[in-house]
Amino acid sequence: MASTRALWILAFVTLFATTSLTNAATITYDFDISWVTANPDGLANRPTIGINGQWPIPRIEADVGDRIIVNVVNSLGNQSTSLHFHGLFMNGSTHMDGPSQTTQCPIPPGGRFTYNFTIEQPGTYWYHSHTHGQYPDGLRGPLIVRDPENPFKEMYDEELVLTVSDWYHDQMPGLLSFFMSKANPTGAEPVPNSALLNETQDLKIAVQAGKTYLFRMINIGAFAGQYVWFEGHNMTILEVDGVYTQPAVASMIYLSAAQRCSFLITAKENSSTNFPIVASMDTDLFDKLPDDLNWNVTGWLEYDSKAPYPTPKVLDQPFEPFDDMKLASWDTQALLGEPDQVVTLNVIMDNLGDGANYAFFNNITYTSPKVPTLYTALTAGELASEAAVYGEYTHSFVLERGQVVELVVNNLDSGKHPFHLHGHNFQAVWRSEEEAGTFGDSNVTSEEFTKIPMRRDTIVLFPEGNIVLRFKADNPGVWLFHCHIEWHVQSGLMATFVEAPLDLQKTLQIPDDHYAACKASGIPTEGNAAANTVNLLDLSGQNTPPGPLPTGFTTRGIVALVFSCISGILGVAVVAWYGFADVGDDKSSPVSVSRVAAKGVYEQPAASLGEDSVSAPGVGNVGADRDEISAVGGGSGKPVSA
């Protein structure tokens, strides 16, 4: 009898697997990446990276089990590019993950490249460039994977995709040139000019009374975290970063750059009123708050297209978004066991010898290798298990297959950091409050870890706090771990996990068009990080960051010197002006108007619109006058209105 039952079970499993394979589709996207002109906030036309002559770029959609083929043509003319499919594990296809000089060579101008992979995860994802800090220029869009086995599919009537993002009027090459320069010794990140919902500031979502909607929300921005709420409506969270959760009710959520959240909203039974949808940029992230910045964007749940679109109510208390650490996974996966390997990373921001401000893990600022790290793993033989062959500045850790890895990140910086792991979800087992210090000094034990932890691929680390993450090394490949603030990616806040490299050598084959991209750019595809194929432990010639500052120079000293010079120049200018001024007997004094931005208070500053200044497509502000570049971040704001 037992054997008969076993045969029936085997037959059912085989039938189910065969049916799933039969129903799977191959979906092909042909993407011609090129420059278009866009003006999503209504304040400035600017060159923007589009696909097939359009922006916003197309949404990628599939069902679990589908095969996706993306044929890319790079028609940008002056920039290389690549695509990363954020949150997808790429199990068995790490070479399709997308980061340039990590799993592939960048696609050169005029080049062609094919991404080919099978999607095995349901949920809400997105895709974006992973080359040269490029995606804030527009190369970013949703990727949605539908699930026939969705445990919540009977709870809603319709699905809606909602993106939130920040937007810059200037192009990334110019912004990065200033950001990574001695003219910006404190590392102040350029402040966005606007916030967007679905890449616009005029979003209206038609809803029908009594219906329930599943919103798939994605922060596709480069920098700003976003507080999000729907006036008059609660959200029931069902998924974060592609992982189903136990349902949780929230009135406000916080999404960092790259985070996703899916939630239910039920429309009111009787309403002729339209309700604001509000996203408010996290201004705590900004070193400077321009007077004309409107850090909010408003859309509306539209019950009646003929009714007014009201202005959001003022919130006069600190924001209190739902704490995502309270979420539990739907499948109740228990905390992974004691770790086989513990990796501790300390976040530091500091200056190097060129005067620019860099980001570091354990005093190492990421610098791209000469050979893509994956190609080193495939060509290094037995030495692929030695972290040294990947170079000192890729900050590589080699993991054995099946290991439980514990990742401890201590924030020695005063800002928030959203950290993202490629190729995996992690269990978020601990997160401290702000200013809690390092995990090692906290006296927290594993007994205090969450027993059924939230799983996701991007998590916010609080200022001067710490997090503890766990994941299982069950996906051979080369996977980055990095801050998803794009400014910090470019300043080096990245590390690399090389997972089961000897297994990769046995199973992975790189397609010819991937090698062709390397050849077109003169990038070597064999050897260690320095492209040495003879002695793989000889790293002479590897790419290196600038050296340390000369003795006696500190960040504080540089800042003091810069501001002293500025103060001196201004002082001389004031004296000169006063000497030439026509001084009368008017005793009236000028009125100085200032605005204090209370933390977490919704305000609507008046807009001041200056003349548009748009660079030629693809050129950005490289080589622009320094004063022009340093003004970035003080761009025109736009009041939220109906």
XYZ file of C-alpha atoms in Angstrom:
642
model
C 0.000 0.000 0.000
C 2.819 2.401 0.911
C 4.550 1.802 -2.406
C 1.274 2.425 -4.284
C 0.786 5.719 -2.435
C 4.361 6.730 -3.254
C 3.772 6.000 -6.941
C 0.628 8.146 -6.928
C 2.528 11.036 -5.304
C 5.365 10.694 -7.818
C 2.870 10.680 -10.695
C 1.143 13.812 -9.357
C 4.431 15.694 -8.901
C 5.558 14.702 -12.398
C 2.227 15.798 -13.880
C 2.375 19.123 -12.024
C 5.944 19.794 -13.157
C 5.119 18.860 -16.749
C 2.033 21.091 -16.729
C 4.053 24.002 -15.326
C 6.699 23.608 -18.014
C 4.038 23.362 -20.706
C 2.383 26.584 -19.516
C 5.669 28.502 -19.310
C 6.192 31.038 -22.073
C 9.214 32.624 -23.711
C 8.800 36.396 -23.700
C 11.116 38.475 -25.860
C 11.788 42.186 -25.455
C 13.750 44.154 -28.053
C 15.211 47.229 -26.360
C 16.906 50.005 -28.316
C 18.401 52.218 -25.601
C 18.775 55.824 -26.748
C 18.362 59.470 -25.765
C 14.949 61.118 -25.692
C 13.731 64.407 -24.203
C 11.570 64.392 -21.074
C 10.119 66.903 -18.617
C 8.206 64.901 -15.998
C 7.968 67.640 -13.359
C 7.069 70.376 -15.845
C 10.103 72.449 -14.902
C 12.872 71.556 -17.336
C 13.292 69.634 -20.559
C 16.329 67.397 -20.353
C 18.015 64.528 -22.202
C 16.735 61.266 -20.730
C 17.585 57.638 -21.422
C 14.616 55.948 -23.065
C 13.873 52.636 -24.740
C 12.546 52.377 -28.286
C 12.206 56.153 -28.414
C 9.944 56.329 -25.363
C 10.133 57.340 -21.733
C 9.031 56.161 -19.210
C 10.558 52.896 -20.344
C 8.472 49.700 -20.851
C 7.369 47.515 -17.992
C 8.674 43.933 -18.076
C 5.941 41.432 -17.167
C 5.991 37.658 -16.848
C 4.543 34.688 -14.991
C 6.544 32.441 -12.694
C 8.443 29.953 -14.841
C 8.595 32.136 -17.948
C 11.792 32.573 -19.890
C 12.745 36.203 -20.544
C 14.922 37.264 -23.465
C 15.974 40.914 -23.624
C 17.818 41.906 -26.796
C 19.638 45.174 -26.151
C 21.027 47.633 -28.686
C 23.025 50.509 -27.188
C 22.215 53.578 -29.274
C 23.310 56.114 -26.654
C 26.273 57.065 -28.801
C 28.568 58.249 -26.027
C 27.927 55.976 -23.035
C 28.208 52.281 -22.283
C 25.362 50.627 -20.425
C 24.032 47.400 -18.862
C 20.807 46.152 -17.283
C 20.342 44.731 -13.794
C 17.096 42.923 -12.959
C 16.827 43.977 -9.359
C 15.773 41.302 -6.885
C 15.863 38.329 -9.258
C 18.138 35.552 -8.005
C 19.398 34.640 -11.495
C 19.883 31.114 -10.179
C 22.140 29.328 -12.648
C 22.596 32.503 -14.691
C 24.740 34.860 -12.640
C 26.194 36.201 -15.915
C 22.777 37.801 -16.584
C 22.782 39.862 -13.369
C 24.069 43.001 -15.073
C 26.637 44.976 -13.014
C 29.464 46.134 -15.260
C 32.901 44.719 -14.406
C 31.278 42.304 -11.956
C 29.305 39.814 -14.060
C 29.784 41.288 -17.527
C 31.565 43.940 -19.545
C 29.539 47.085 -20.225
C 27.666 47.193 -23.532
C 29.589 49.726 -25.645
C 27.945 52.347 -27.870
C 26.606 50.556 -30.925
C 26.915 47.196 -29.184
C 24.358 44.400 -28.958
C 23.821 42.156 -25.962
C 21.255 39.523 -24.974
C 19.984 38.764 -21.483
C 18.380 35.316 -21.284
C 17.035 33.896 -18.022
C 14.130 32.049 -16.437
C 12.102 33.729 -13.704
C 11.380 31.510 -10.720
C 10.218 34.117 -8.196
C 6.845 35.838 -8.001
C 6.583 39.418 -6.895
C 7.452 43.048 -7.476
C 10.838 43.926 -8.942
C 12.427 46.480 -11.248
C 15.234 46.784 -13.755
C 17.796 49.516 -14.200
C 21.206 50.353 -15.548
C 24.130 49.164 -13.428
C 26.831 51.170 -15.197
C 28.411 54.564 -14.383
C 25.616 55.713 -12.050
C 23.401 55.914 -15.102
C 19.904 54.911 -14.055
C 18.870 58.277 -12.520
C 19.018 59.617 -16.086
C 15.927 57.523 -16.834
C 16.976 53.903 -17.431
C 14.726 52.401 -14.741
C 11.368 50.631 -14.856
C 9.092 48.060 -13.156
C 9.421 44.296 -13.532
C 6.347 42.359 -12.396
C 6.146 38.570 -11.985
C 2.632 37.169 -11.579
C 2.018 34.067 -9.490
C -0.723 31.531 -10.311
C -0.319 30.277 -6.733
C -0.561 33.724 -5.104
C -2.029 33.037 -1.638
C -3.799 36.424 -1.639
C -5.255 36.428 -5.150
C -8.850 36.121 -3.890
C -8.467 39.234 -1.744
C -8.376 41.873 -4.496
C -10.096 42.814 -7.733
C -7.301 44.489 -9.666
C -3.528 45.061 -9.645
C -1.897 48.473 -10.042
C 1.796 49.339 -10.364
C 2.975 52.518 -8.649
C 6.521 53.869 -8.765
C 7.973 56.651 -6.648
C 11.247 58.319 -7.479
C 13.443 61.363 -7.264
C 14.345 63.435 -10.319
C 17.314 65.594 -11.293
C 17.304 68.320 -13.924
C 21.020 67.825 -14.611
C 22.569 64.692 -16.061
C 24.590 62.234 -14.017
C 28.013 62.717 -15.664
C 28.115 66.352 -14.579
C 26.632 65.680 -11.164
C 29.095 62.856 -10.521
C 32.027 64.944 -11.714
C 31.295 67.513 -9.031
C 30.256 65.013 -6.352
C 33.517 63.048 -6.658
C 35.831 66.067 -6.576
C 37.887 68.075 -4.118
C 35.326 70.859 -4.535
C 32.952 68.656 -2.495
C 35.157 67.454 0.383
C 32.258 66.606 2.706
C 30.656 64.295 0.143
C 27.370 66.208 0.114
C 25.081 64.352 -2.269
C 23.272 66.396 -4.937
C 19.718 67.067 -3.806
C 16.969 65.997 -6.229
C 14.923 68.710 -7.879
C 11.593 66.877 -7.608
C 9.762 63.747 -6.543
C 7.635 61.756 -8.994
C 4.816 59.210 -8.895
C 4.763 56.954 -11.960
C 7.348 59.351 -13.446
C 4.946 62.323 -13.325
C 3.592 64.948 -10.948
C 0.026 64.668 -12.193
C -0.992 61.115 -11.324
C -4.651 60.215 -11.059
C -5.635 56.593 -10.373
C -9.275 55.852 -11.140
C -10.882 53.598 -8.528
C -14.375 52.181 -8.170
C -16.310 52.270 -4.931
C -16.024 49.088 -2.886
C -13.291 47.470 -4.983
C -10.016 46.277 -3.489
C -6.760 46.986 -5.299
C -3.326 45.430 -4.970
C -0.755 48.200 -5.319
C 2.739 47.082 -6.305
C 4.885 50.021 -5.222
C 8.556 50.474 -6.126
C 11.042 53.193 -5.197
C 13.047 53.460 -8.420
C 14.885 56.574 -7.237
C 18.603 57.185 -6.907
C 18.819 58.768 -3.471
C 15.720 59.772 -1.549
C 13.799 57.460 0.707
C 10.074 58.226 0.540
C 7.322 58.387 3.141
C 4.066 57.293 1.489
C 0.455 57.509 2.597
C -3.047 57.497 1.091
C -5.347 59.982 2.788
C -8.429 58.318 4.241
C -7.211 54.791 3.464
C -5.119 52.187 5.244
C -2.730 49.806 3.506
C -2.574 46.058 4.166
C 0.971 44.916 3.414
C 1.246 41.509 1.695
C 4.729 41.510 0.129
C 8.095 43.225 0.414
C 10.894 42.814 -2.137
C 9.260 39.772 -3.730
C 8.583 37.913 -0.460
C 5.027 37.312 0.748
C 4.387 38.483 4.307
C 1.805 37.892 6.973
C -0.786 40.662 6.338
C -0.028 43.837 8.280
C -2.022 47.078 8.382
C -0.211 50.402 7.959
C -1.260 54.034 7.616
C 2.164 55.108 6.314
C 5.151 53.244 4.872
C 8.765 54.167 4.180
C 10.472 52.973 1.005
C 14.173 53.521 0.556
C 15.714 53.600 -2.888
C 15.241 50.095 -4.420
C 12.700 48.821 -1.889
C 9.303 47.468 -2.933
C 6.065 46.936 -1.071
C 2.778 45.427 -2.236
C -0.361 46.276 -0.291
C -4.139 46.233 -0.502
C -6.289 49.354 -0.538
C -10.058 49.070 -0.470
C -11.996 51.919 -2.038
C -14.748 53.445 0.053
C -18.277 52.185 -0.567
C -19.703 55.640 -1.162
C -17.551 58.571 -2.102
C -17.620 61.438 -4.529
C -14.394 62.808 -3.071
C -10.944 62.273 -4.516
C -8.185 61.450 -2.024
C -4.521 62.526 -2.158
C -1.714 59.995 -2.511
C 1.352 61.603 -0.960
C 5.037 60.752 -1.248
C 7.428 62.874 0.797
C 11.174 62.675 0.305
C 13.202 61.919 3.433
C 14.948 65.263 3.884
C 17.109 63.858 6.690
C 19.219 62.407 3.872
C 19.976 65.848 2.431
C 22.982 67.818 3.661
C 21.362 70.973 2.321
C 17.686 71.820 1.908
C 17.259 74.300 -0.955
C 14.728 77.013 -0.171
C 12.769 76.374 -3.352
C 12.618 72.587 -3.019
C 9.200 70.972 -2.753
C 10.070 67.562 -1.354
C 6.526 66.223 -1.755
C 4.612 64.873 -4.725
C 0.873 64.302 -4.785
C -1.295 61.991 -6.856
C -4.930 61.123 -6.297
C -7.256 58.187 -5.866
C -9.866 59.354 -8.328
C -13.422 58.423 -7.360
C -15.013 61.154 -9.491
C -13.199 62.826 -12.382
C -15.499 65.851 -12.085
C -14.798 66.399 -8.386
C -11.960 68.623 -7.095
C -8.503 67.202 -6.449
C -7.799 68.374 -2.902
C -4.503 69.518 -1.490
C -3.086 67.094 1.115
C -3.706 67.904 4.741
C -0.813 69.287 6.755
C 0.717 66.720 9.111
C 1.893 68.544 12.202
C 3.492 65.596 13.958
C 6.608 63.510 13.243
C 6.172 60.822 10.623
C 5.710 57.324 12.030
C 5.903 54.826 9.164
C 5.268 51.127 9.676
C 8.351 49.344 11.038
C 9.186 46.681 8.456
C 11.135 44.698 11.061
C 7.742 43.727 12.487
C 6.847 41.866 9.295
C 6.986 38.066 9.229
C 7.295 35.959 6.102
C 4.125 34.228 4.896
C 5.840 30.840 4.765
C 7.011 31.263 8.400
C 10.581 30.329 7.505
C 12.460 30.055 10.786
C 15.684 31.838 11.623
C 18.598 30.128 9.896
C 20.936 28.219 12.181
C 24.253 29.343 13.585
C 26.427 30.830 10.832
C 29.304 29.013 9.170
C 30.857 32.329 8.200
C 30.470 35.787 9.733
C 31.306 38.848 7.642
C 31.516 42.192 9.442
C 31.482 45.417 7.433
C 32.044 48.854 8.941
C 30.681 51.813 6.967
C 32.999 54.810 6.817
C 32.988 57.986 4.716
C 36.333 59.768 4.364
C 38.615 61.675 2.014
C 41.472 60.336 -0.071
C 44.495 62.013 -1.584
C 42.613 63.636 -4.457
C 40.538 65.560 -1.905
C 37.264 63.848 -2.833
C 35.044 62.061 -0.336
C 34.828 58.261 -0.651
C 32.769 55.509 0.966
C 34.422 52.491 2.576
C 33.681 49.067 3.964
C 36.444 48.274 6.466
C 38.686 51.002 5.011
C 38.341 49.589 1.474
C 36.625 51.685 -1.181
C 35.439 49.557 -4.090
C 37.387 50.000 -7.312
C 36.449 48.061 -10.440
C 38.865 45.299 -11.499
C 40.421 45.114 -14.956
C 38.762 41.720 -15.508
C 35.087 41.277 -14.559
C 35.032 39.369 -11.277
C 32.905 36.549 -12.695
C 35.412 35.989 -15.489
C 38.217 35.768 -12.939
C 36.200 33.130 -11.061
C 35.815 31.134 -14.283
C 39.475 31.317 -15.363
C 41.419 31.118 -12.097
C 41.240 27.335 -11.668
C 41.642 26.135 -8.094
C 42.778 29.619 -7.064
C 39.229 30.857 -7.664
C 38.627 29.885 -4.035
C 41.259 32.417 -2.930
C 39.783 35.866 -2.329
C 43.111 37.482 -3.212
C 42.781 36.785 -6.956
C 39.773 39.108 -7.153
C 41.844 42.089 -6.100
C 42.187 44.105 -2.948
C 39.620 46.712 -3.959
C 36.681 44.544 -5.024
C 36.454 43.573 -1.336
C 35.628 39.972 -2.206
C 34.548 37.205 0.157
C 34.537 33.600 -1.087
C 31.615 31.498 0.155
C 31.276 27.735 0.091
C 28.069 26.246 -1.221
C 25.496 25.616 1.491
C 27.073 27.840 4.122
C 24.915 29.944 6.405
C 26.388 33.427 6.195
C 25.861 36.102 8.823
C 26.448 39.646 7.639
C 26.962 42.310 10.306
C 26.995 45.909 9.102
C 28.008 48.692 11.480
C 27.240 52.237 10.401
C 29.981 54.595 11.548
C 28.383 57.308 9.424
C 25.694 59.795 10.460
C 23.371 59.015 7.525
C 20.932 56.250 6.598
C 22.026 53.608 4.094
C 19.736 51.201 2.188
C 21.793 48.048 1.593
C 21.002 45.617 -1.231
C 22.228 42.060 -1.765
C 22.276 40.621 -5.290
C 21.354 36.976 -5.904
C 19.581 36.388 -2.595
C 16.998 37.437 -0.095
C 18.371 37.737 3.411
C 16.721 37.274 6.756
C 16.682 40.601 8.610
C 17.349 39.227 12.074
C 18.361 42.387 13.924
C 18.329 46.137 13.424
C 19.328 48.605 16.098
C 17.943 52.061 16.690
C 19.882 55.142 15.641
C 23.160 55.885 17.436
C 23.297 52.431 19.021
C 26.928 51.946 18.034
C 28.404 48.750 16.665
C 26.783 45.355 17.025
C 29.850 44.056 18.834
C 29.444 46.692 21.532
C 25.697 46.221 21.903
C 25.676 43.042 24.023
C 22.835 41.714 21.853
C 22.792 37.920 21.597
C 21.179 35.616 19.059
C 18.460 34.937 21.635
C 17.125 38.405 20.822
C 17.024 37.773 17.071
C 13.652 37.569 15.344
C 12.519 33.932 15.239
C 10.475 34.271 12.029
C 12.297 37.134 10.352
C 11.273 39.292 7.464
C 13.099 38.406 4.262
C 13.901 40.965 1.615
C 16.819 42.115 -0.551
C 17.134 45.773 0.535
C 17.138 47.073 4.113
C 17.686 50.471 5.728
C 20.569 50.809 8.181
C 20.015 53.692 10.583
C 22.602 56.403 11.363
C 25.364 55.117 13.652
C 23.430 51.890 14.121
C 23.862 48.261 13.076
C 22.090 45.413 11.309
C 22.515 41.643 11.275
C 21.453 39.657 8.210
C 21.582 35.942 7.427
C 21.364 34.094 4.132
C 22.239 30.677 2.777
C 24.897 30.385 0.084
C 22.742 28.259 -2.214
C 23.186 30.214 -5.462
C 26.648 29.887 -7.057
C 27.618 33.177 -8.633
C 29.206 36.562 -8.120
C 26.947 38.861 -6.128
C 27.395 42.459 -5.043
C 26.390 43.870 -1.667
C 26.114 47.639 -1.758
C 24.351 50.759 -0.612
C 21.584 51.611 -3.085
C 22.073 55.348 -2.817
C 23.645 55.752 -6.238
C 26.076 58.405 -5.020
C 27.483 55.914 -2.530
C 27.756 53.168 -5.159
C 29.904 55.518 -7.196
C 31.988 56.495 -4.175
C 32.778 52.865 -3.379
C 30.332 51.465 -0.809
C 30.310 47.935 -2.267
C 31.598 44.465 -1.456
C 31.537 41.232 -3.474
C 30.471 37.698 -2.584
C 31.996 35.006 -4.801
C 29.839 31.966 -4.178
C 30.986 28.409 -4.975
C 33.355 29.454 -7.797
C 34.554 25.907 -8.499
C 30.949 24.866 -9.130
C 30.582 27.784 -11.534
C 33.564 26.562 -13.537
C 31.809 23.240 -14.118
C 28.418 24.589 -15.164
C 28.563 28.118 -16.582
C 29.260 29.096 -20.177
C 29.497 32.733 -21.233
C 27.687 33.566 -24.520
C 29.692 34.895 -27.458
C 27.936 38.271 -27.487
C 29.039 38.841 -23.880
C 32.660 38.285 -24.853
C 32.125 40.517 -27.892
C 31.179 43.409 -25.595
C 34.493 42.981 -23.791
C 36.482 42.802 -27.013
C 34.861 45.964 -28.371
C 35.992 47.887 -25.286
C 39.396 46.230 -24.970
C 38.524 44.620 -21.630
C 40.403 41.392 -20.800
C 38.350 38.322 -19.880
C 40.943 36.083 -18.209
C 43.166 36.214 -15.189
C 43.052 37.942 -11.839
C 41.804 41.452 -11.079
C 44.973 42.857 -12.645
C 44.514 40.684 -15.784
C 47.579 38.628 -14.832
C 47.146 35.123 -16.280
C 50.577 33.764 -15.310
C 50.796 34.393 -11.581
C 47.258 34.833 -10.331
C 48.449 36.007 -6.928
C 50.447 38.830 -8.504
C 48.150 41.853 -8.454
C 50.623 44.431 -9.701
C 48.846 46.705 -12.086
C 45.394 46.286 -10.547
C 43.100 49.304 -10.550
C 43.501 51.248 -7.325
C 41.785 54.209 -5.668
C 43.698 57.418 -4.901
C 46.186 57.208 -2.056
C 45.555 58.563 1.434
C 45.573 62.230 2.299
C 48.945 63.748 3.177
C 49.705 63.562 6.884
C 47.940 66.252 8.829
C 45.059 66.709 6.397
C 41.676 65.625 7.676
C 38.170 66.004 6.364
C 37.518 68.671 8.961
C 40.701 70.468 7.994
C 39.815 70.444 4.313
C 36.326 71.744 5.024
C 37.707 74.451 7.291
C 40.210 75.489 4.628
C 37.572 75.615 1.885
C 35.122 77.631 3.959
C 37.855 79.932 5.217
C 38.780 80.714 1.616
C 35.136 81.289 0.694
C 34.601 83.510 3.747
C 37.696 85.506 2.931
C 36.599 86.101 -0.647
C 33.095 87.090 0.459
C 34.531 89.406 3.082
C 36.660 91.230 0.541
C 33.677 91.461 -1.820
C 31.445 92.942 0.906
C 34.056 95.536 1.830
C 34.458 96.499 -1.811
C 30.699 96.727 -2.319
C 30.266 98.827 0.803
C 32.950 101.205 -0.351
C 31.164 101.859 -3.632
C 27.596 101.764 -2.300
C 25.381 104.840 -2.271
C 24.595 105.159 1.443
C 21.544 107.279 2.172
C 19.684 108.044 5.356
C 17.018 105.393 4.859
C 16.856 103.698 8.238
C 14.704 100.799 7.149
C 16.335 97.374 7.313
C 15.856 94.569 4.823
C 13.624 91.710 5.827
C 15.247 88.276 5.720
C 12.790 85.531 5.002
C 13.773 81.986 5.938
C 11.976 78.708 6.189
C 12.532 76.166 8.904
C 11.718 72.676 7.693
C 10.431 70.744 10.664
C 11.249 67.044 10.438
C 8.300 65.086 9.138
C 6.039 68.079 8.546
C 4.258 68.337 5.211
C 4.727 71.806 3.702
C 4.175 73.358 0.319
C 6.861 75.958 -0.410
C 6.216 78.381 -3.217
C 7.941 77.583 -6.482
C 10.383 79.816 -8.284
C 11.019 78.842 -11.852
C 14.243 79.920 -13.505
C 15.294 79.547 -17.102
C 15.796 76.013 -18.362
C 19.377 75.080 -19.069
C 19.662 71.809 -20.949
C 22.888 70.245 -22.156
C 23.197 68.400 -25.417
C 21.968 64.790 -25.369
C 24.401 62.543 -23.570
C 26.835 65.306 -22.730
C 25.583 66.371 -19.310
C 27.630 69.019 -17.544
C 31.051 67.466 -18.028
C 33.373 70.376 -18.568
C 30.729 72.892 -17.519
C 31.633 75.913 -15.485
C 32.280 74.885 -11.857
C 29.889 77.493 -10.453
C 27.129 76.111 -12.669
C 27.709 72.570 -11.460
C 27.924 73.494 -7.784
C 24.478 75.046 -7.988
C 22.934 71.609 -8.542
C 20.419 70.717 -5.876
C 19.020 74.190 -5.588
C 16.794 73.780 -8.605
C 13.249 74.976 -8.953
C 10.627 73.380 -6.774
C 7.017 72.903 -7.749
C 4.093 73.374 -5.375
C 1.720 70.463 -5.074
C -1.610 71.571 -6.433
C -4.700 70.273 -8.118
